[in-house]
Coordinates of C-alpha atoms in Angstrom, one line a residue:
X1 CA 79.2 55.0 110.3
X2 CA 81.6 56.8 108.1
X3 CA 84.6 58.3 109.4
X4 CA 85.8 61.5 107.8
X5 CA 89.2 61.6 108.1
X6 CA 89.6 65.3 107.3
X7 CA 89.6 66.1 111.2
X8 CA 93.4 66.0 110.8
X9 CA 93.6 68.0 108.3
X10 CA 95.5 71.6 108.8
X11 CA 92.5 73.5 107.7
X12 CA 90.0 71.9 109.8
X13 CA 89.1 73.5 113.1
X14 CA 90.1 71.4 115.8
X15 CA 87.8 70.6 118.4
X16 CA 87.1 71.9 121.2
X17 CA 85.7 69.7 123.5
X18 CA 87.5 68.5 126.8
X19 CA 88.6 65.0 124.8
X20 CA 90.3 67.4 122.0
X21 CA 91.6 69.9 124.9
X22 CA 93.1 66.9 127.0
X23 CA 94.8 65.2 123.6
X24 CA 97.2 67.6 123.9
X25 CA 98.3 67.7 127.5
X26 CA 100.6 65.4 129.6
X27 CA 99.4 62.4 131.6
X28 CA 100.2 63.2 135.7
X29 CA 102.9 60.5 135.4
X30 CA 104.7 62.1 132.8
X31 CA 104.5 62.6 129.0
X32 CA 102.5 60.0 127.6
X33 CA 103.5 57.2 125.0
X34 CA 102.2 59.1 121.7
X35 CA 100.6 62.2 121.3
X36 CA 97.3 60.8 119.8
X37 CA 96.3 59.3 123.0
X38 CA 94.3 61.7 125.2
X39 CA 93.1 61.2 128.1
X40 CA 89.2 60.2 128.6
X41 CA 88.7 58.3 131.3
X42 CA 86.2 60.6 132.2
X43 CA 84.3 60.5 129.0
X44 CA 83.9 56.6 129.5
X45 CA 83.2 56.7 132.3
X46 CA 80.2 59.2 131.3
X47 CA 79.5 56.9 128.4
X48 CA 79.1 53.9 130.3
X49 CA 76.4 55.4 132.6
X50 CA 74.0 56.6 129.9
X51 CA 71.5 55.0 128.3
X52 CA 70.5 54.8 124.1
X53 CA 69.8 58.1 123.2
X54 CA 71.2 61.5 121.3
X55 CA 73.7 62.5 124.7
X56 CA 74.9 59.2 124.6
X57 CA 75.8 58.8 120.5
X58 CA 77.3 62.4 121.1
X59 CA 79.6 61.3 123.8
X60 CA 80.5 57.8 121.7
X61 CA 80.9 60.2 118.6
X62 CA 83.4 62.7 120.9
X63 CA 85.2 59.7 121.6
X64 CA 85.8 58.2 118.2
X65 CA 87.2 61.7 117.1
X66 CA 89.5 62.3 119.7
X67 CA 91.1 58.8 119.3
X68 CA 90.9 58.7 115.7
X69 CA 94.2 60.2 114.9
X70 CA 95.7 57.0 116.6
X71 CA 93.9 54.3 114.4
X72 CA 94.9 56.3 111.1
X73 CA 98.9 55.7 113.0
X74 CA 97.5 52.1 113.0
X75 CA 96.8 52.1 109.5
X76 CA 99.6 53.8 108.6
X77 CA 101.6 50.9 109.8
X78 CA 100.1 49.0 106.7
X79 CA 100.9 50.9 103.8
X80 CA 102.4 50.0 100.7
X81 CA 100.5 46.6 100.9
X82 CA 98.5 47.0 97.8
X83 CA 95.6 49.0 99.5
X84 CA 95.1 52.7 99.4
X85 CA 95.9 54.6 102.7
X86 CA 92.3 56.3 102.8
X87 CA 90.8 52.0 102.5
X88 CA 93.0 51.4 105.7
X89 CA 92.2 54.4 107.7
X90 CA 88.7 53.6 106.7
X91 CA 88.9 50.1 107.9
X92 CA 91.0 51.3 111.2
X93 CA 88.5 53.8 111.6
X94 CA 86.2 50.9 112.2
X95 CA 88.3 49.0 114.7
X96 CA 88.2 52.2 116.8
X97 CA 84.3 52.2 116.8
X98 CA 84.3 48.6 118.1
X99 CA 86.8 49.5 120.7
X100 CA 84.9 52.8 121.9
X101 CA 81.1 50.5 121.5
X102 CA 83.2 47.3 123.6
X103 CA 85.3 48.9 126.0
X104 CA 85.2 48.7 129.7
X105 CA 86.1 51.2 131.2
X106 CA 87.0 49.2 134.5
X107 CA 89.3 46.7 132.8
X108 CA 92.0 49.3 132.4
X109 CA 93.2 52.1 129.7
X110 CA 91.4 52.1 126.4
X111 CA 94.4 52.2 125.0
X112 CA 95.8 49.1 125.7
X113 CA 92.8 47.7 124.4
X114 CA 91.7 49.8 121.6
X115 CA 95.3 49.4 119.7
X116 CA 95.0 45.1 119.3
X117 CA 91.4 45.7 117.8
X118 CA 92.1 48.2 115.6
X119 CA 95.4 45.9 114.4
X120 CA 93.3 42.8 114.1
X121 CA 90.7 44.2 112.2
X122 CA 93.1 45.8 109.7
X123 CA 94.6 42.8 109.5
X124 CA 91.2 40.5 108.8
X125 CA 90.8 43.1 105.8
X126 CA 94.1 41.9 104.7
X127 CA 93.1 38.6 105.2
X128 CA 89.7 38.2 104.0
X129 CA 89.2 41.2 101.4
X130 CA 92.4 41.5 99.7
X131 CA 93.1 38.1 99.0
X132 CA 91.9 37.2 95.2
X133 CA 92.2 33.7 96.2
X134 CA 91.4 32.7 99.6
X135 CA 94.6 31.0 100.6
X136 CA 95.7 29.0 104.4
X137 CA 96.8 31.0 107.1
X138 CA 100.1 29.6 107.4
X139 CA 100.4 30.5 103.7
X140 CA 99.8 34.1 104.6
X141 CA 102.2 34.1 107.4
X142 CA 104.8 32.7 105.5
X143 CA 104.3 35.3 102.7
X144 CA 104.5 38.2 106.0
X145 CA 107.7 36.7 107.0
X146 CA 109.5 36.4 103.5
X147 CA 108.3 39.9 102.7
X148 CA 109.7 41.5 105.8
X149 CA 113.0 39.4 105.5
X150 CA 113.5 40.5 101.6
X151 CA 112.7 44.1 103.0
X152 CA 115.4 43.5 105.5
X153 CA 117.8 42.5 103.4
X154 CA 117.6 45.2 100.7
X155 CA 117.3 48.5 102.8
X156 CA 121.3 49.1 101.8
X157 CA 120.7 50.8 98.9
X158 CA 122.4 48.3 95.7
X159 CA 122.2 45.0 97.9
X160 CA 121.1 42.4 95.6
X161 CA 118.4 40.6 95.9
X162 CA 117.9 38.0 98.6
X163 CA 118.5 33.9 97.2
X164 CA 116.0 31.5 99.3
X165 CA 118.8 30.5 101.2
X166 CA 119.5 34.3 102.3
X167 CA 116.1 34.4 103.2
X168 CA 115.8 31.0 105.0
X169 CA 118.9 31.9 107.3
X170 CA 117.1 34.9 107.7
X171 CA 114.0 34.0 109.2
X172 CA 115.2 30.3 110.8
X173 CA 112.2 28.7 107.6
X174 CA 113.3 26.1 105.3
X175 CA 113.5 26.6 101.8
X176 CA 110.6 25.0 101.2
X177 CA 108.7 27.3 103.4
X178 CA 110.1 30.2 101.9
X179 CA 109.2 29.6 98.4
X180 CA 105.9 28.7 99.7
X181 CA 105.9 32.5 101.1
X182 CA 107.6 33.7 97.9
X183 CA 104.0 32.4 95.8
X184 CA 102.4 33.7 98.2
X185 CA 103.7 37.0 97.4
X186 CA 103.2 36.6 93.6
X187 CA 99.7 35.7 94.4
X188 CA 98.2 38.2 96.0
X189 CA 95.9 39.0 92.9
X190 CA 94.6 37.0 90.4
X191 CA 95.3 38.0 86.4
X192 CA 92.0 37.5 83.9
X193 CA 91.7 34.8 81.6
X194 CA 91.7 37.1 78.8
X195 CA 95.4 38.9 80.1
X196 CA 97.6 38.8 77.5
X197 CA 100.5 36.5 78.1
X198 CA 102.6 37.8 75.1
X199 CA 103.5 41.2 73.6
X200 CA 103.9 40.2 70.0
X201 CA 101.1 40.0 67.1
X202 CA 100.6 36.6 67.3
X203 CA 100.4 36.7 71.1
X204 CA 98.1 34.8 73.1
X205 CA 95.7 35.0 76.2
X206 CA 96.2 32.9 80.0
X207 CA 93.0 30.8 78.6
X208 CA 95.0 29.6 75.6
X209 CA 97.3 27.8 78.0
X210 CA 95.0 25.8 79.9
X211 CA 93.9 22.5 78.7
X212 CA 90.7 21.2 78.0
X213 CA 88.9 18.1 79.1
X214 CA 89.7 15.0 76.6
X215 CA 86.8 12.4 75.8
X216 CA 88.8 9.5 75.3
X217 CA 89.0 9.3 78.9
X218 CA 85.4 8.9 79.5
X219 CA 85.9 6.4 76.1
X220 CA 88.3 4.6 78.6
X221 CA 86.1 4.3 81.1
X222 CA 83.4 3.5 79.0
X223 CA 85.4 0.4 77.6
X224 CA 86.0 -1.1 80.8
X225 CA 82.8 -0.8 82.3
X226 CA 81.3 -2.9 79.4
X227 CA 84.3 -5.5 79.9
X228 CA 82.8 -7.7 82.6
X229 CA 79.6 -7.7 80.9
X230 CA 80.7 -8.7 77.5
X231 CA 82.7 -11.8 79.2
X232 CA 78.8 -12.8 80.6
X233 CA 77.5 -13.0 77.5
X234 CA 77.3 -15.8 75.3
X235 CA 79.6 -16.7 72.8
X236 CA 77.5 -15.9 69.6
X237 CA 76.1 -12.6 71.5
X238 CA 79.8 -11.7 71.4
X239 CA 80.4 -13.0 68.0
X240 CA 77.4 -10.8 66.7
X241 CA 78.6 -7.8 68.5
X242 CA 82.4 -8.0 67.2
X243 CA 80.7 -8.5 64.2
X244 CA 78.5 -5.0 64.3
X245 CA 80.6 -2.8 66.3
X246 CA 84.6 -3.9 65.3
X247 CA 84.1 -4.9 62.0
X248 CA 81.1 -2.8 61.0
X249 CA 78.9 -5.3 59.6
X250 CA 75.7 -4.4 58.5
X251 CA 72.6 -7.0 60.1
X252 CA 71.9 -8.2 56.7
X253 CA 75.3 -9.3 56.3
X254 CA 75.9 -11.1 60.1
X255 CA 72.8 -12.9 59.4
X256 CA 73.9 -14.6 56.2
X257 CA 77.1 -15.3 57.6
X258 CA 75.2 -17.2 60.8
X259 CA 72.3 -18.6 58.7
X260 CA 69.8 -16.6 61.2
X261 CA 67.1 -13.6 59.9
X262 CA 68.2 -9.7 59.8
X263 CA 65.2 -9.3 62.5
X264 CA 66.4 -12.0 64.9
X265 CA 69.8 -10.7 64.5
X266 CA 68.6 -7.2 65.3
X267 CA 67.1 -8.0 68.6
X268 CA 70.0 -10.3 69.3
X269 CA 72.2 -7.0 69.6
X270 CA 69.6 -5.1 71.4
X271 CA 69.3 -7.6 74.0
X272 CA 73.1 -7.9 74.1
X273 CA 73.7 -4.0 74.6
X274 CA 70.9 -3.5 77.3
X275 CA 72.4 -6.7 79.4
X276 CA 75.9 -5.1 79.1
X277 CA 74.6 -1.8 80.3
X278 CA 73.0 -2.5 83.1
X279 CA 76.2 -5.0 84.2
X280 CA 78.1 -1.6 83.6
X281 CA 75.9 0.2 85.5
X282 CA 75.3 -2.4 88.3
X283 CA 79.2 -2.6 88.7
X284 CA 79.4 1.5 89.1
X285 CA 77.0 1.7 92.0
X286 CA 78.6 -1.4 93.5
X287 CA 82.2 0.7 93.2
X288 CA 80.6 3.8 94.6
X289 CA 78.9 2.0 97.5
X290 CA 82.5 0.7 98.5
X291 CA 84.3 4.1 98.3

């Protein structure tokens, strides 16, 4: 269900149902706590005793409206966050339908328990929708509190901006915590690989900074794999192998030096490279077995 929010809008009639009349009166103990909260006990209490049907969506959709001024105060609370304030009335709009659709109305004021579930659902959009990275709780409450310390300390108009020292003292974290919070703050979206990191001609793009994988390492691991299965082999295996693969000698050539035939010496090193791969193989699923 889609909230318009026009119905606080100047030229928009107001309503003039008994929710609408009664948002505007005084509550019998004296004036009430804000303005946008009428007075509907009645209308709940109706609610509550009908079943599924058109009367009963009319008197859930009376409700909504007359209370929907307060959760856009809600949302107002949460501007200048990086979301637009039509996004967050949306969102508090929301909140107020779960209210009006979970409320009892013989737990209490709907008030007192409308305004937590409108907050907490503004502030899971926060959470989980405006994050570009998902990032720890804590994280996020750090990033709160430095944000509402620097605010704080800058609402003199030319006080410099806040060291994270100032800001520690201010809000009892260590400095560690508050440059945690300060990330946090710079994080809040995510730039594209393609975003270009300088202004001159000869500039160059986020992806031009990040390194790329190098395959020596998997020649590294390669080479001491094999180690343990070279030892195992005999010494003119070895000898052969040196012989082909460090000193790039053709077969012809190893067999006249060890008076053996190119052929014998070709299935010499097959034999040789198959044992020392499976030993390097064997010895992998024997590390990963231990891990």
């Amino acid at each position: 269900m889609l909230i318009d929010s026009s119905t606080d809008r100047p030229d928009t009639p107001a309503p003039t149902t008994a929710a609408s009349d009664a948002a505007t009166s005084t509550a019998a103990g004296g004036r009430r706590r804000h303005d946008d909260a009428p007075e509907t006990a009645a209308l709940f209490s109706r609610l509550a005793s009908l079943d599924d049907g058109p009367e009963r969506d009319a008197v859930r959709d009376e409700l909504v409206t007359a209370w929907l001024p307060m959760a856009h105060r809600i949302a107002g609370r949460f501007r200048d966050r990086g979301e637009s304030v039509e996004d967050l009335r949306q969102v508090a709009a929301l909140g107020l339908v779960k209210a009006v659709d979970r409320f009892d109305p013989d737990r209490g004021a709907f008030e007192s328990y409308a305004v937590p579930t409108i907050t907490g659902e503004v502030k899971r959009h926060f959470r989980d929708r405006m994050w570009a990275l998902r990032v720890p709780r804590r994280v996020q409450e750090l990033r709160n509190k430095v944000r509402i310390a620097r605010r704080d300390l800058t609402q003199t108009p030319g006080s410099p901006e806040p060291t994270p020292a100032d800001l520690a003292r201010h809000t009892g974290l260590t400095e560690e915590e508050v440059a945690a919070g300060l990330e946090a703050l710079e994080s809040f979206s995510t730039l594209s690989l393609d975003a270009e990191m300088s202004p001159d001609d000869d500039g160059y793009s986020l992806a031009d900074t990040l390194g790329a994988s190098d395959a020596s390492y998997d020649v590294v691991v390669d080479r001491e794999s094999a180690k343990e299965g070279l030892r195992r082999l005999p010494e003119r295996e070895r000898t052969i192998l040196y012989m082909r693969f460090f000193e790039d000698m053709t077969q012809s050539r190893i067999a006249d030096q060890l008076g053996i035939s190119q052929m014998h010496v070709s299935r010499l090193i097959s034999r040789s490279c198959a044992r020392v791969r499976a030993d390097a193989m064997g010895g992998r699923m024997r590390g990963a077995r231990s891990r």
